[in-house]
mmCIF file of C-alpha atoms in Angstrom:
data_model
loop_
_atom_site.group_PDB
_atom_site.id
_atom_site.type_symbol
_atom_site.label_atom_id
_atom_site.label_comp_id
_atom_site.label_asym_id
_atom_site.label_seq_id
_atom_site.Cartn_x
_atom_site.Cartn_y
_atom_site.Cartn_z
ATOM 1 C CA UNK A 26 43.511 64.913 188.445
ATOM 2 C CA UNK A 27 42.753 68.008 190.349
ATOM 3 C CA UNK A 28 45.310 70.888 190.309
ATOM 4 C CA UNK A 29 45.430 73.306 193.244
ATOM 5 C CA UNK A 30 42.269 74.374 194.634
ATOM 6 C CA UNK A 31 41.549 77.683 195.839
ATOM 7 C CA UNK A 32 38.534 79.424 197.038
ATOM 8 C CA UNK A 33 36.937 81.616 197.008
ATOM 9 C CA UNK A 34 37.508 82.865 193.393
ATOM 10 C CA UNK A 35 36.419 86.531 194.548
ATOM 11 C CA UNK A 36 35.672 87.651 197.389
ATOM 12 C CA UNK A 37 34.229 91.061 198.984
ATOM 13 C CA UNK A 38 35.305 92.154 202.564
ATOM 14 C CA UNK A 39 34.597 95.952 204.158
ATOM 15 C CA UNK A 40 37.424 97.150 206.214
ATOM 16 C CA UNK A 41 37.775 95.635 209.502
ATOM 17 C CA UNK A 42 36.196 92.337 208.579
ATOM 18 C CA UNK A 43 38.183 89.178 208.208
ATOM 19 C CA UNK A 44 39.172 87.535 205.307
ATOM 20 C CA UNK A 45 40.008 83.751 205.105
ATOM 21 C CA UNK A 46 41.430 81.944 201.805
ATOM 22 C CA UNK A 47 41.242 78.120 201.361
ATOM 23 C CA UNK A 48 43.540 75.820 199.260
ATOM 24 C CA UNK A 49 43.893 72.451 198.240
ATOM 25 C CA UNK A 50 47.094 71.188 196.990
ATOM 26 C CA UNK A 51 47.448 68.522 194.423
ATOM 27 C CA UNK A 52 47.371 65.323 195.123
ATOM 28 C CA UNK A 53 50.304 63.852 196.926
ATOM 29 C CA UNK A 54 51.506 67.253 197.580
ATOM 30 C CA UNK A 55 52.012 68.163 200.815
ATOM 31 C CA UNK A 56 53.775 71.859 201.093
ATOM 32 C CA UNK A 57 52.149 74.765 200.290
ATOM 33 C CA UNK A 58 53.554 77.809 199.505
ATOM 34 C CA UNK A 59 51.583 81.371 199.594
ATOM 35 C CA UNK A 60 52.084 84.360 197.565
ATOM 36 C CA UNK A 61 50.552 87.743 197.495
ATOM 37 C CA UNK A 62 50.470 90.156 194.118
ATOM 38 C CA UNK A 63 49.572 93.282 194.282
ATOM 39 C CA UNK A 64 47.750 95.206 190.933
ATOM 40 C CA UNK A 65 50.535 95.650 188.175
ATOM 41 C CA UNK A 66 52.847 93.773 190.496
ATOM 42 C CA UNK A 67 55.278 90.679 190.736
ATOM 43 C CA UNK A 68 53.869 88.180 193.524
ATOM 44 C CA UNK A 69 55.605 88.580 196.279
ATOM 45 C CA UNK A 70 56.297 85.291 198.840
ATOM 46 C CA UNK A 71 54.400 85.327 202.228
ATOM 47 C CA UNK A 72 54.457 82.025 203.909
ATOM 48 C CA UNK A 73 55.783 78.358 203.418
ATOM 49 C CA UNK A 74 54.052 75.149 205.386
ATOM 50 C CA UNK A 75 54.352 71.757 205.483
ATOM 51 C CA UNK A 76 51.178 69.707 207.196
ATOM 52 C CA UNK A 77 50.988 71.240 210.799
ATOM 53 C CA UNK A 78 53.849 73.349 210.463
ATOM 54 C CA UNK A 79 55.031 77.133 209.532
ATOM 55 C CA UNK A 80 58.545 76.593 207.742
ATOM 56 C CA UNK A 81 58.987 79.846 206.899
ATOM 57 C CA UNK A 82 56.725 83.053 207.112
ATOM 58 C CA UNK A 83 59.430 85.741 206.540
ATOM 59 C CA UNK A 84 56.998 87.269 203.866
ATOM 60 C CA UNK A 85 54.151 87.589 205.981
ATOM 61 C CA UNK A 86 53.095 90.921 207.314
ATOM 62 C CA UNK A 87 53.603 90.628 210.818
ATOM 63 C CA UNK A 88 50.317 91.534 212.215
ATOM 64 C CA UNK A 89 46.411 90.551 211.517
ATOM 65 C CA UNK A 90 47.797 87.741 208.972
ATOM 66 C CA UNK A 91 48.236 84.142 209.698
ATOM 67 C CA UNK A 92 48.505 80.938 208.266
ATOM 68 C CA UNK A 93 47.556 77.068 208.690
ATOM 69 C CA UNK A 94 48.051 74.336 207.123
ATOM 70 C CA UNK A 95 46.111 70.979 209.109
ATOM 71 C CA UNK A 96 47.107 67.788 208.920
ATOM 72 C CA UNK A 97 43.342 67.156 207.355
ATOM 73 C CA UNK A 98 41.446 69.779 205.343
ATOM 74 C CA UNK A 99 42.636 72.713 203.332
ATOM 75 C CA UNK A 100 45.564 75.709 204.256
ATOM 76 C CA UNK A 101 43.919 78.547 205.265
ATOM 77 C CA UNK A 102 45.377 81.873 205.171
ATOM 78 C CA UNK A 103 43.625 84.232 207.957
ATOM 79 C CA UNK A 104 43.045 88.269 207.573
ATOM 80 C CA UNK A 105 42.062 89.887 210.634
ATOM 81 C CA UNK A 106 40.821 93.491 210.384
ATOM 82 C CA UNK A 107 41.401 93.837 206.735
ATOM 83 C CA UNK A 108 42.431 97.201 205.597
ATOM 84 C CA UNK A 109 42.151 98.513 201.702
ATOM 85 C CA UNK A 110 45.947 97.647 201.198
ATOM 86 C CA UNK A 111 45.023 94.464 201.804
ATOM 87 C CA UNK A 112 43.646 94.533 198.276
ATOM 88 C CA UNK A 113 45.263 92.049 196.138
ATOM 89 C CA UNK A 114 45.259 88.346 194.819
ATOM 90 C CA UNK A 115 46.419 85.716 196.839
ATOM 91 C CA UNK A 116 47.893 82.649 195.073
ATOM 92 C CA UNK A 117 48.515 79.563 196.654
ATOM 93 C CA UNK A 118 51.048 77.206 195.115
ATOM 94 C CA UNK A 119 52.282 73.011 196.074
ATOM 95 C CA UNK A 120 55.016 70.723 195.909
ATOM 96 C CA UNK A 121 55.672 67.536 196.434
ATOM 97 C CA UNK A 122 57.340 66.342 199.503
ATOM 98 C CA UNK A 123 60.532 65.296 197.805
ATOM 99 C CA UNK A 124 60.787 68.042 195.630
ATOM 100 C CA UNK A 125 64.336 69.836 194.811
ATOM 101 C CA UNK A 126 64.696 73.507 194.074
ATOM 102 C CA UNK A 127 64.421 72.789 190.084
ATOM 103 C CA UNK A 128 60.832 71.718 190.744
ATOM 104 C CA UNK A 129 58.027 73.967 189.172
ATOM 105 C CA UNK A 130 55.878 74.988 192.011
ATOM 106 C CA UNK A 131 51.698 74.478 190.371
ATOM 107 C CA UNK A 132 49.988 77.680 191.620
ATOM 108 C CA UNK A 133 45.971 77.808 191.758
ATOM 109 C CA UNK A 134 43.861 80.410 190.384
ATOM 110 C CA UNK A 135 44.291 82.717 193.014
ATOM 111 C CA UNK A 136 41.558 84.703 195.294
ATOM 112 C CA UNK A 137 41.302 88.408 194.296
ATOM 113 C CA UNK A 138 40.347 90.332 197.697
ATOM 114 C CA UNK A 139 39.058 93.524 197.800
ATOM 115 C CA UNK A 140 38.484 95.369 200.587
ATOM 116 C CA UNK A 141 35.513 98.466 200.501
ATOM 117 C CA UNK B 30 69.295 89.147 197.953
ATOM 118 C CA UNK B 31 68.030 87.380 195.155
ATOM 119 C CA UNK B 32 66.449 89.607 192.892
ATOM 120 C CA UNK B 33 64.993 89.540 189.109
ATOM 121 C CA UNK B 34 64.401 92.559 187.134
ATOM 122 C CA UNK B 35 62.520 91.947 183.738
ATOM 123 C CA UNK B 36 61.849 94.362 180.642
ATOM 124 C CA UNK B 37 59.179 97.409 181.702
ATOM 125 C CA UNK B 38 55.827 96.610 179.571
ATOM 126 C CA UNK B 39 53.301 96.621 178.249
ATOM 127 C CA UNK B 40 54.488 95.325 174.821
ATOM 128 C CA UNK B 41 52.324 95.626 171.938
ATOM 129 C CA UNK B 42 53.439 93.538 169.038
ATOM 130 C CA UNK B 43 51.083 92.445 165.832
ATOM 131 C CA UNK B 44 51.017 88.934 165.258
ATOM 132 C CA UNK B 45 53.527 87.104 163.383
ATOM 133 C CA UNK B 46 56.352 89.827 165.149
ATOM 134 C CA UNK B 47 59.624 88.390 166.943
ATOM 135 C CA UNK B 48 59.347 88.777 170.387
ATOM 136 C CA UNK B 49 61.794 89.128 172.879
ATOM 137 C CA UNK B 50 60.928 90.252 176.774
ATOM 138 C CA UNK B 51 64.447 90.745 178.561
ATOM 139 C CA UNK B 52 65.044 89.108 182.085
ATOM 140 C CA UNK B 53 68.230 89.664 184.435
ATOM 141 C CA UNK B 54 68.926 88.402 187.666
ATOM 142 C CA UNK B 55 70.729 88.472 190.638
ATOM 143 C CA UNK B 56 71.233 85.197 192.976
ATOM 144 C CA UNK B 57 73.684 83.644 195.191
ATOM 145 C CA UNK B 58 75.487 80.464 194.047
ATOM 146 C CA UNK B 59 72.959 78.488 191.135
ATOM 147 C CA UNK B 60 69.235 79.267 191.224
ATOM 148 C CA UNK B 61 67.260 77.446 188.255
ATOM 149 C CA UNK B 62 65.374 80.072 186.289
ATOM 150 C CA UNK B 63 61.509 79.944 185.186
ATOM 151 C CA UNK B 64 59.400 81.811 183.056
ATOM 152 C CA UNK B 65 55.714 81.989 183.731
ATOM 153 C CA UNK B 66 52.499 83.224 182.344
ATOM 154 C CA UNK B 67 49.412 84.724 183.462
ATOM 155 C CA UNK B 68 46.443 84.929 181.315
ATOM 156 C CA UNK B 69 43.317 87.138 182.593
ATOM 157 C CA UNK B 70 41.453 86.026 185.773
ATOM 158 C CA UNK B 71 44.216 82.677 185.933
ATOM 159 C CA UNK B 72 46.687 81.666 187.977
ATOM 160 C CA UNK B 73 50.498 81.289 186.612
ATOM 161 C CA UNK B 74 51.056 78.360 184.967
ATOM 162 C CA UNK B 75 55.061 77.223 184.110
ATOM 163 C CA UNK B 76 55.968 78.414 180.552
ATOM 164 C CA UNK B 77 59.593 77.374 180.476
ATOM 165 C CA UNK B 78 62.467 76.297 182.917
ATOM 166 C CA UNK B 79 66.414 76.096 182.694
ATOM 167 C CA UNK B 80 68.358 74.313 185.705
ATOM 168 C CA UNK B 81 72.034 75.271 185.008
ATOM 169 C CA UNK B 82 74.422 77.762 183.012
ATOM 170 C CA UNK B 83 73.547 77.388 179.263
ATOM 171 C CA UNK B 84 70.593 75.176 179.298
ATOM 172 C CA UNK B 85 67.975 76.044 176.894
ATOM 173 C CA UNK B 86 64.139 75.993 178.206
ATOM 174 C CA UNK B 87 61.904 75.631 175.291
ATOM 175 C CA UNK B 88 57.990 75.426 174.888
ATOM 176 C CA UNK B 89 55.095 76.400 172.764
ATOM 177 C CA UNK B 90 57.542 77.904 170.438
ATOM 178 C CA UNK B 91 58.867 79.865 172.664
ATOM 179 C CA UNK B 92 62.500 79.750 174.135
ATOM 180 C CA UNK B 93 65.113 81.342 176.796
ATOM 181 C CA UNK B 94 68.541 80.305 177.318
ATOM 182 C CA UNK B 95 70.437 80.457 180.685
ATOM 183 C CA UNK B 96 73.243 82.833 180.505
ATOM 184 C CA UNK B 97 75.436 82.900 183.579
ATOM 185 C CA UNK B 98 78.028 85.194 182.528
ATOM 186 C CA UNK B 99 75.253 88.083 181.611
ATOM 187 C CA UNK B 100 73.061 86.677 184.290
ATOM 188 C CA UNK B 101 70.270 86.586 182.007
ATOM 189 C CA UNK B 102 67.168 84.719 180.822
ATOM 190 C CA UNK B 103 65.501 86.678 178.258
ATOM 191 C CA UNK B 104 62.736 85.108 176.144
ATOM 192 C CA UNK B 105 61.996 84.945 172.814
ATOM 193 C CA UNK B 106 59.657 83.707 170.096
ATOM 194 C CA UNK B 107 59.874 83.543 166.348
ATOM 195 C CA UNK B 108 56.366 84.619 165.434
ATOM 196 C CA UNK B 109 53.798 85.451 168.516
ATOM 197 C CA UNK B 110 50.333 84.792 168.017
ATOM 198 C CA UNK B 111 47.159 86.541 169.670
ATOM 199 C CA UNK B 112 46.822 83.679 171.800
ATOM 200 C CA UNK B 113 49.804 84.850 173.123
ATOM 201 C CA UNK B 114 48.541 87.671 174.952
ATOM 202 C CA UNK B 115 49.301 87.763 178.949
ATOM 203 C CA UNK B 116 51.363 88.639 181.382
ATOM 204 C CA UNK B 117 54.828 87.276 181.358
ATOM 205 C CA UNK B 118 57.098 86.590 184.698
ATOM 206 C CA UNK B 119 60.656 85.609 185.291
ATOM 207 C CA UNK B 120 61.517 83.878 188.042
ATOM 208 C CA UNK B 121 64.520 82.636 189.911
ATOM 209 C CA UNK B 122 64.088 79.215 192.446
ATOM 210 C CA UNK B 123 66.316 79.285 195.557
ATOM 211 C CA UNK B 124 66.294 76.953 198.518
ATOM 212 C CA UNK B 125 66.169 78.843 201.927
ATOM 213 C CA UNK B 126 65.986 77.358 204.888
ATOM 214 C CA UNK B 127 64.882 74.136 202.984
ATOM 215 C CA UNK B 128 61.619 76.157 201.204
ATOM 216 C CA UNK B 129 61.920 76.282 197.471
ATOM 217 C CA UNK B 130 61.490 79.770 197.428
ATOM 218 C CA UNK B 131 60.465 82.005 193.798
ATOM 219 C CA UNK B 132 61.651 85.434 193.420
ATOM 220 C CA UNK B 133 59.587 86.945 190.442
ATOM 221 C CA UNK B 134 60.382 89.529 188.613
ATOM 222 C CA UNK B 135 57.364 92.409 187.603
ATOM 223 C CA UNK B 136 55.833 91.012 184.642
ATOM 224 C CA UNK B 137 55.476 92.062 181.419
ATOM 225 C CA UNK B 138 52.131 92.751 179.998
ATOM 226 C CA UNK B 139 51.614 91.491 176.517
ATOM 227 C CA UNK B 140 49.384 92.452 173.935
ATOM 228 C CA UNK B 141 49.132 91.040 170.381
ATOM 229 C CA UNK B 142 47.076 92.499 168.047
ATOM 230 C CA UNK B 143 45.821 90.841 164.667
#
């Protein structure tokens, strides 16, 4: 009776290297919401998918960030050239297909990033 | 936009103290409203939730109570414990272009000291 899976827990990047963050939603969910929060901030929405597709990414920086989602294996949310605002912890969160707005999304443990 | 603006912290209480961490918000037509909480090194786990105008979200002893005509969701609880310690987030569920989407407020930071 997993919950959402994310990993790595930490992880270490020098600028200019690329970051990628894995999740696993719960079982029998199947879209995946990410969310970024910045130290002593709110978390702030980046990027909604469903299996193979980008719903919405509004929230996503528009350059060196991407996102997946494959119809097998984990999302993946991509950091290309990572800068030291890129600092932060990433939280992924799931839903279940059929879920309505009232729904509580179930967010993982997150993946604090730091760039050096 | 949606927005939610919650009570600056951090809040220091003791333990046993009444607690109340003020939330106000501002949506389009009927969001449902969430509280969350963060303890150290964790993700956010649900606290509390309210789905219309007057419900009452309840849990752990603590409590909030949708108010439409203040627009507000403040929490509160009778007698916090140590335990309680965290950092608190309110939260406002919209559907846009058919994502559930959460708009979070800032948090609250607190600390309860025996």
């Amino acid at each position: 009776n997993a919950g959402v899976m994310q990993n790595p827990r930490h992880l270490v990047r020098r600028r200019g290297q690329e970051a990628r963050l894995r999740c696993s939603p719960m079982k029998g969910h199947s879209h995946v919401y990410w969310y970024r929060q910045l130290p002593e901030e709110g978390l702030k929405f980046m990027v909604y998918l469903q299996k193979e597709n980008i719903i919405d990414e509004s929230g996503m920086p528009k350059e060196r960030f991407s996102a997946e989602f494959p119809k097998e294996g984990p999302s993946i949310l991509r950091i290309q050239q990572v800068v030291r605002g890129d600092s932060a912890a990433y939280f992924c969160a799931s839903s279940p297909r059929d879920s309505s707005y009232n729904s509580p999304l179930h967010f993982g443990n997150g993946t604090r990033l730091t760039v050096t | 936009g949606n927005s939610v603006t919650q009570m600056e912290g951090p809040v220091t209480l003791s333990e046993e103290a009444f607690l109340t961490i003020n939330c106000t918000y501002t949506a389009t037509g009927y969001p449902s409203l969430f509280w969350y909480v963060q303890y150290p090194g964790e993700g956010l786990q649900l606290l509390l939730k309210a789905t219309k105008a007057d419900d009452k979200g309840s849990n752990k002893g603590f409590e909030a109570t949708y108010r439409k005509e203040t627009t507000s969701f403040h929490l509160e609880k009778g007698s916090v414990q140590v335990s309680d310690s965290a950092v608190y987030f309110c939260a406002l569920s919209s559907i846009i272009q058919g994502a559930q989407k959460l708009v979070f407020g800032q948090g609250t930071r607190l600390t309860i000291n025996p």
